[in-house]
Amino acid sequence: MALFTMGDLHLSLSAKKPMDVFGGAWQNYVEKILDQWHQTVGPDDVVVVLGDISWGMSLAECREDFLFIHNLPGKKYIIKGNHDYYWTTVKKMNAYLEEIGASSMSFIFNSAVEYEEDGKKVALCGTRGWFYEDRGEDKIYNRELGRLESSLKCAAPDLTRIAFLHYPPFGLGGGSSQVTDLMERYQVKSCYYGHLHGAALRGVRGETNLRGITYRLASADYLGFRPMKIEI
């Protein structure tokens, strides 16, 4: 059993929205995801997907994308992304997954998941997050901050926490933020995030160590569409 993460699958098996506007890396990206996932992830493994999984505007429009993800090896936990327009309530989404038979998928939202590997347990926590620089949207930023804390609080007190976000947890300069401060208070071990693509990846550090927490970028194109293994 092993733990992996990757964000931003941006599937559009029904919506037919092209992704090659973000560069040549996105050509034939569905085939790349399929190939790299099968090479990396086994049936007993767990993958936390960092949002932006489908361009579908409703649950029904996401059906083919959800089934594609379901049929990939492993158990998949989904974090909300900024382009997950289908997102309603966890109850409705779980009911839809059950309806279409996508039993290998579920969501992390105001919740935490306990994961055990080789006798060691950790808590998987997360939320969408928001741009630190977008101070005109303090209401959204603070709401996401509250959701992250809610998720962190859901973890058993004795468990090490690993955090997953869609948006980067810090500003463009890589310094501290309210999000990183919150994770420090809850003694998060490591944090994984996505959202950045194409030109936005230029000059980006894939790994940042800030006051005892390791932050790693895990957007699909940055990883070459190969899920990143997490050492717990």
XYZ file of C-alpha atoms in Angstrom, residues 109-231:
123
model
C -14.378 18.510 2.323
C -14.629 19.737 5.919
C -13.348 16.284 6.780
C -10.211 14.194 7.177
C -9.311 10.646 6.172
C -7.168 8.264 8.211
C -4.517 6.473 6.170
C -2.298 3.634 7.394
C 0.864 2.306 5.770
C 3.201 -0.261 7.349
C 1.630 0.273 10.755
C 1.988 4.065 10.643
C -1.152 6.210 10.589
C -1.568 9.756 9.270
C -4.531 12.055 8.648
C -5.223 13.346 5.135
C -6.714 16.853 5.342
C -7.476 19.537 2.798
C -9.544 22.158 1.025
C -9.500 24.207 -2.168
C -7.749 27.305 -0.793
C -7.513 30.637 -2.614
C -4.934 33.011 -4.099
C -2.985 34.722 -1.323
C -2.432 37.810 -3.514
C -6.146 38.305 -4.245
C -6.852 40.504 -1.246
C -10.010 41.792 -2.948
C -11.509 38.403 -2.131
C -10.786 38.255 1.590
C -14.203 36.702 2.218
C -13.368 33.701 0.018
C -9.833 33.416 1.404
C -11.066 33.454 4.996
C -13.808 30.947 4.222
C -11.241 28.554 2.775
C -9.024 29.147 5.791
C -11.934 28.081 7.987
C -12.535 24.982 5.884
C -8.888 24.012 6.168
C -9.019 24.380 9.942
C -12.216 22.329 10.037
C -10.454 19.559 8.124
C -7.383 19.726 10.372
C -9.608 19.552 13.456
C -11.279 16.404 12.122
C -7.999 14.517 12.431
C -7.424 12.487 15.578
C -5.126 14.507 17.881
C -2.425 11.839 17.939
C -2.127 11.569 14.146
C 0.411 13.350 11.968
C -1.404 15.558 9.468
C -0.700 15.824 5.742
C -2.459 18.711 3.977
C -3.710 18.904 0.397
C -4.773 22.104 -1.371
C -5.711 23.078 -4.882
C -4.234 26.593 -4.718
C -0.664 27.275 -3.576
C -0.621 27.912 0.188
C 1.629 30.965 -0.039
C 2.243 34.030 -2.178
C 4.332 34.192 -5.327
C 7.426 34.901 -3.262
C 7.001 31.661 -1.338
C 6.815 33.312 2.082
C 4.488 32.591 4.966
C 0.741 33.231 4.855
C -2.301 32.704 7.055
C -2.580 29.235 5.521
C 0.993 28.260 6.362
C 0.602 29.768 9.846
C -2.497 27.632 10.391
C -0.719 24.486 9.257
C 2.139 25.235 11.631
C -0.310 25.497 14.537
C -1.659 22.055 13.695
C 1.847 20.637 13.170
C 1.249 19.582 9.567
C 4.134 17.480 8.265
C 3.831 18.256 4.557
C 1.507 19.992 2.107
C 0.788 19.295 -1.576
C -0.861 21.691 -4.019
C -1.620 22.144 -7.725
C -3.344 24.789 -9.886
C -0.228 26.051 -11.685
C 0.182 25.205 -15.386
C 2.094 26.187 -18.501
C 3.780 29.574 -18.274
C 2.838 29.828 -14.584
C 5.355 27.053 -13.887
C 8.336 29.092 -15.053
C 10.632 29.839 -12.163
C 8.423 27.968 -9.701
C 10.167 25.933 -7.036
C 8.701 22.456 -6.915
C 9.634 22.053 -3.258
C 9.719 24.658 -0.505
C 10.655 24.101 3.121
C 9.142 26.685 5.420
C 9.419 26.572 9.213
C 9.380 22.798 9.455
C 6.792 22.012 6.769
C 7.627 20.734 3.284
C 5.456 22.107 0.465
C 5.430 20.342 -2.911
C 3.831 21.285 -6.217
C 1.887 18.386 -7.730
C -0.070 19.718 -10.718
C -0.365 17.074 -13.432
C 1.706 18.733 -16.154
C 4.443 19.650 -13.661
C 4.684 15.960 -12.711
C 4.609 14.757 -16.300
C 1.176 13.275 -15.461
C 2.782 10.736 -13.115
C 1.291 10.665 -9.579
C 3.753 11.746 -6.871
C 4.516 9.249 -4.115
C 4.228 10.596 -0.581
C 6.531 9.320 2.138
